[in-house]
Amino acid sequence: MKEFELINRYFKGRGITRRDVNLGIGDDCALVTVPQNCQLAITTDTLVAGIHFFADIEPRALGHRALAVNLSDLAAMGAEPTWLSIALTLPSIDEQWIEEFTEGMHEIAEYFNVQIIGGDTTQGPLSITVCAKGTVPEGTALCRNGAKVGDWIFVTGPLGDAGLAIEARKQGLKIEPEHHKQIKHRFNFPTPRVAAGQVLRGLASSAIDVSDGLLADLGHILAMSQVSATVNIENIPTSDAMKDTLDFEQQLPFILNYGDDYELIYTVPDSNKSMLDIKLRQYGVEATCIGQIKSGDGQIELLHQGEKFTFAHPGFEHFSKELS
């Protein structure tokens, strides 16, 4: 199968067709119309076999995951996802694999009303690069530099499950079958918090998605906002799988460092705290307050039962963690 045949069979004419796409797959460039009084949000991520996913991952899960991690970036900015471009590098043409992979992509794209408008295919080691675009009303995008002293720090859901799924496979951790199924699904099929991100507009002061770990990602907000924070470790939400598998000390690297959960961390002024909680619950999101912004220059003070707690593990590094 040649490149253009692959594109025509698995990409062109599949999925939704948005009215704001003037020209999609098939030309040198796609043409889209950006709504008036909106800004264009653009993000790009590359997923490489053995680094960001296990090489034997189910292709449908990989298709979902490749899009989800990009949609999560748009969610963190409060943007509405609109268009996607995909560069796919394949070792060889396996039609059954490609069919399942693209099925996973089209499923999540249709769910979030996103159209795949172009990209590229080539031969080489398995990797997927996605460029996701979205729109956000002018001046309302959530950025990392808006946190203020006194703001409360929230997270939209449990942390650590993706890391637990990875280490369960690498280290052979003993996990109950129902728990193992749940954490594996959270790693393979992450849910970008798109609706929550749009609710945060105008109410949250900053936001970021948890891709590299709570400490690392919260640290980005603190550095950009030139503030510090206190985090109450016992308030960080965790799943039943995490609680039933590991004790408190064993959980810490997963909930503080591991990442890949794609929940949102965001900061909220005290005056907006109650209103935002009500609005998020309408979308089934029960956000948890885990700390508060303080004055300072980027430090994170961890507290456990009101006492200072020392944790020295670094965050996720894209060039150091391999999956095998």
XYZ file of C-alpha atoms in Angstrom:
324
model
C 0.000 0.000 0.000
C 1.382 3.401 -0.999
C 1.191 6.600 1.054
C -1.732 8.213 -0.759
C -3.719 4.991 -0.768
C -3.188 4.728 2.992
C -4.337 8.322 3.506
C -7.402 7.894 1.305
C -8.443 4.636 2.938
C -7.941 5.446 6.616
C -8.102 9.227 6.919
C -9.794 11.060 4.048
C -13.564 11.128 4.306
C -13.627 9.487 7.754
C -14.721 11.128 10.960
C -16.702 14.311 11.377
C -16.785 17.228 8.954
C -16.737 20.630 10.603
C -18.282 23.647 8.911
C -15.214 25.747 9.714
C -12.971 23.487 7.594
C -12.826 25.001 4.115
C -10.346 22.481 2.725
C -9.281 19.300 4.474
C -7.118 16.323 3.595
C -5.878 16.098 0.013
C -4.084 19.357 -0.781
C -0.747 20.871 0.210
C -2.373 22.617 3.180
C -5.694 22.579 4.959
C -7.770 25.752 5.116
C -9.864 26.619 8.152
C -11.825 29.607 9.383
C -11.070 30.882 12.872
C -14.151 32.383 14.597
C -14.191 36.122 15.121
C -12.905 37.407 18.461
C -11.161 34.105 19.134
C -7.510 33.164 19.485
C -6.007 30.023 17.978
C -4.447 27.600 20.484
C -1.867 25.198 19.002
C -0.023 22.302 20.655
C 2.203 19.504 19.348
C 3.290 16.239 20.985
C 5.289 13.279 19.738
C 4.766 9.769 21.108
C 7.627 7.310 20.540
C 7.419 3.533 21.003
C 9.321 2.425 24.104
C 9.361 5.934 25.572
C 5.736 7.072 25.732
C 3.971 3.754 25.201
C 4.755 0.056 25.257
C 5.576 -1.231 21.792
C 2.892 -3.937 22.066
C 0.101 -1.551 23.062
C -3.252 -2.265 21.429
C -3.382 -0.081 18.305
C -6.862 1.263 19.134
C -5.583 2.407 22.527
C -2.562 4.047 20.907
C -4.794 5.941 18.474
C -6.866 7.220 21.379
C -3.866 8.083 23.540
C -2.035 9.970 20.773
C -4.957 12.371 20.398
C -5.919 12.524 24.073
C -2.570 13.850 25.296
C -2.812 16.727 22.831
C -6.435 17.475 23.620
C -5.386 17.634 27.264
C -3.026 20.511 26.455
C -5.913 22.379 24.843
C -8.064 21.640 27.895
C -5.406 23.159 30.144
C -5.692 26.402 28.168
C -9.491 26.407 28.287
C -9.656 25.952 24.513
C -12.333 24.224 22.447
C -10.624 21.543 20.300
C -11.287 21.966 16.585
C -8.683 20.502 14.188
C -5.897 17.920 14.188
C -2.887 17.198 11.981
C -1.117 13.859 12.344
C 2.342 12.691 11.254
C 2.547 8.901 11.412
C 5.814 6.983 11.140
C 5.382 3.241 10.615
C 7.981 0.441 10.411
C 5.809 -1.312 7.802
C 2.269 -1.375 6.460
C 0.089 -3.646 8.587
C -3.446 -2.986 7.388
C -5.146 -4.579 10.394
C -2.985 -2.530 12.804
C -3.650 0.705 10.906
C -7.390 0.011 10.797
C -7.561 -0.423 14.575
C -5.211 2.518 15.225
C -7.247 4.917 13.123
C -10.464 3.598 14.649
C -9.177 4.670 18.068
C -8.276 8.100 16.705
C -11.581 8.667 14.955
C -13.546 7.598 18.035
C -12.040 10.224 20.325
C -11.949 12.860 17.576
C -15.669 12.430 16.948
C -16.430 12.481 20.683
C -14.791 15.903 21.030
C -16.049 17.188 17.643
C -12.559 17.499 16.173
C -11.727 17.032 12.491
C -8.487 15.507 11.234
C -7.454 17.916 8.481
C -4.015 16.725 7.348
C -0.607 15.359 8.221
C 2.041 13.046 6.826
C 3.028 9.380 6.702
C 6.508 7.945 6.392
C 8.487 4.773 7.110
C 10.669 4.352 10.177
C 10.527 3.461 13.886
C 6.976 3.700 15.226
C 6.101 7.224 16.362
C 3.108 9.534 16.180
C 3.235 13.325 16.126
C -0.037 15.191 16.590
C -0.596 18.909 16.165
C -3.881 19.890 17.801
C -5.610 23.223 17.307
C -8.401 24.847 19.226
C -10.067 28.183 19.730
C -10.564 30.256 22.842
C -12.402 33.580 23.220
C -9.891 36.384 23.010
C -8.318 37.218 26.352
C -9.759 34.233 28.240
C -7.080 31.552 27.730
C -5.806 29.909 30.899
C -2.059 30.411 31.255
C 0.561 29.346 33.761
C 1.468 32.869 34.861
C -1.757 33.963 36.573
C -1.533 32.374 40.026
C -1.691 34.882 42.886
C -0.884 34.678 46.586
C -3.917 33.310 48.416
C -5.275 31.323 45.447
C -6.330 27.763 46.176
C -4.776 24.830 44.291
C -7.090 22.173 42.891
C -6.779 18.950 40.895
C -9.627 17.473 38.838
C -9.136 13.794 39.658
C -6.986 11.015 41.137
C -3.260 10.949 40.443
C -0.768 8.116 40.099
C -2.783 5.459 38.281
C -0.894 5.709 34.994
C 2.438 5.360 36.761
C 1.104 2.434 38.751
C 0.046 0.732 35.509
C 3.532 1.211 34.058
C 5.346 -0.094 37.127
C 2.895 -2.983 37.512
C 4.103 -4.199 34.162
C 7.785 -3.365 34.624
C 8.128 -4.607 38.206
C 5.354 -7.178 38.344
C 3.491 -5.511 41.204
C 0.668 -7.625 42.556
C -2.594 -5.821 41.861
C -6.140 -7.109 42.120
C -7.513 -7.953 38.637
C -10.298 -5.347 38.758
C -7.815 -2.680 39.863
C -5.301 -3.694 37.218
C -7.937 -3.381 34.517
C -8.865 0.090 35.747
C -5.325 1.527 35.899
C -4.374 -0.022 32.567
C -7.409 1.663 31.016
C -6.477 5.022 32.561
C -3.001 4.785 31.030
C -4.108 3.575 27.604
C -7.300 5.639 27.329
C -6.697 8.907 29.232
C -9.628 11.316 29.399
C -8.702 14.913 28.550
C -10.621 17.336 30.777
C -11.902 19.434 27.882
C -15.228 20.493 29.409
C -13.599 21.291 32.743
C -11.006 23.459 31.031
C -13.686 25.560 29.381
C -15.555 25.911 32.688
C -12.343 27.228 34.281
C -12.218 30.205 31.908
C -12.870 33.419 33.781
C -12.823 31.664 37.165
C -9.388 30.035 37.494
C -6.228 32.127 37.583
C -3.914 29.494 36.035
C -3.963 25.890 34.869
C -1.798 23.059 33.552
C -2.348 19.381 32.787
C -0.562 16.637 34.715
C 1.708 15.092 32.112
C 5.058 15.171 33.948
C 3.875 14.775 37.549
C 2.206 16.995 40.146
C 5.406 18.517 41.536
C 6.918 19.216 38.120
C 3.744 20.614 36.575
C 2.727 22.690 39.574
C 6.309 23.912 39.575
C 5.789 25.299 36.063
C 2.858 27.392 37.309
C 4.874 28.648 40.272
C 7.874 29.573 38.131
C 5.773 31.457 35.585
C 3.676 33.175 38.270
C 6.675 33.930 40.542
C 5.011 32.485 43.624
C 5.360 29.440 45.903
C 2.887 26.908 47.283
C 1.995 24.581 50.104
C 0.545 21.174 49.207
C -1.224 18.893 51.678
C -0.207 15.404 50.617
C -3.113 13.671 52.353
C -5.558 15.760 50.289
C -4.248 14.569 46.917
C -6.959 12.295 45.463
C -6.046 8.695 44.692
C -7.982 5.720 43.350
C -9.016 2.589 45.206
C -6.427 0.750 43.122
C -3.675 2.946 44.537
C -4.936 2.744 48.127
C -5.389 -1.036 48.037
C -2.026 -1.748 46.395
C 0.517 0.512 48.120
C 1.028 2.033 51.547
C 1.419 5.783 52.029
C 5.187 5.943 51.539
C 5.042 3.729 48.447
C 2.333 5.900 46.871
C 4.334 9.129 46.998
C 6.464 8.712 43.850
C 3.335 7.887 41.867
C 1.084 10.700 43.071
C 3.803 13.373 43.222
C 6.083 12.519 40.307
C 4.926 10.083 37.706
C 2.551 12.003 35.448
C 0.632 10.632 32.452
C -2.684 11.087 34.307
C -3.795 14.155 32.289
C -5.873 15.626 35.070
C -5.806 19.416 35.425
C -4.081 21.353 38.180
C -5.493 24.847 38.512
C -5.503 27.782 40.895
C -8.592 29.710 41.973
C -9.081 32.983 43.860
C -11.039 32.524 47.076
C -13.916 34.576 45.635
C -14.463 32.059 42.798
C -13.971 28.852 44.770
C -17.623 27.980 45.469
C -18.936 28.985 42.045
C -16.342 26.900 40.221
C -17.059 23.829 42.334
C -20.766 24.061 41.469
C -20.084 24.455 37.748
C -17.613 21.575 37.586
C -20.013 19.218 39.330
C -22.448 19.792 36.465
C -19.881 18.017 34.259
C -19.234 15.205 36.724
C -15.913 16.635 37.900
C -15.333 16.621 41.653
C -12.228 18.744 41.978
C -10.141 18.490 45.139
C -8.353 21.328 46.917
C -4.790 20.224 47.679
C -3.066 23.425 48.760
C -2.633 27.153 48.478
C -0.427 29.681 46.719
C 2.047 31.541 48.930
C 4.595 34.270 48.334
C 8.027 33.112 47.241
C 10.038 32.134 44.182
C 8.840 28.708 43.112
C 9.220 26.494 46.168
C 6.708 23.772 46.999
C 6.305 23.059 50.702
C 4.806 19.640 51.318
C 2.700 19.116 54.414
C 1.509 15.847 55.933
C -0.986 16.103 58.773
C 0.057 19.706 59.276
C 3.785 18.986 59.507
C 6.487 19.720 56.925
C 7.321 16.688 54.832
C 10.484 16.087 52.787
C 10.298 14.294 49.445
C 13.376 14.410 47.232
C 12.458 12.480 44.079
C 12.710 14.415 40.774
C 9.893 14.720 38.245
C 9.473 12.963 34.938
C 12.166 13.567 32.310
C 11.278 12.943 28.667
C 14.787 11.729 27.859
C 15.275 9.418 30.827
C 12.233 7.154 31.306
C 11.880 4.223 28.965
C 9.128 1.660 28.714
C 10.217 -1.860 27.992
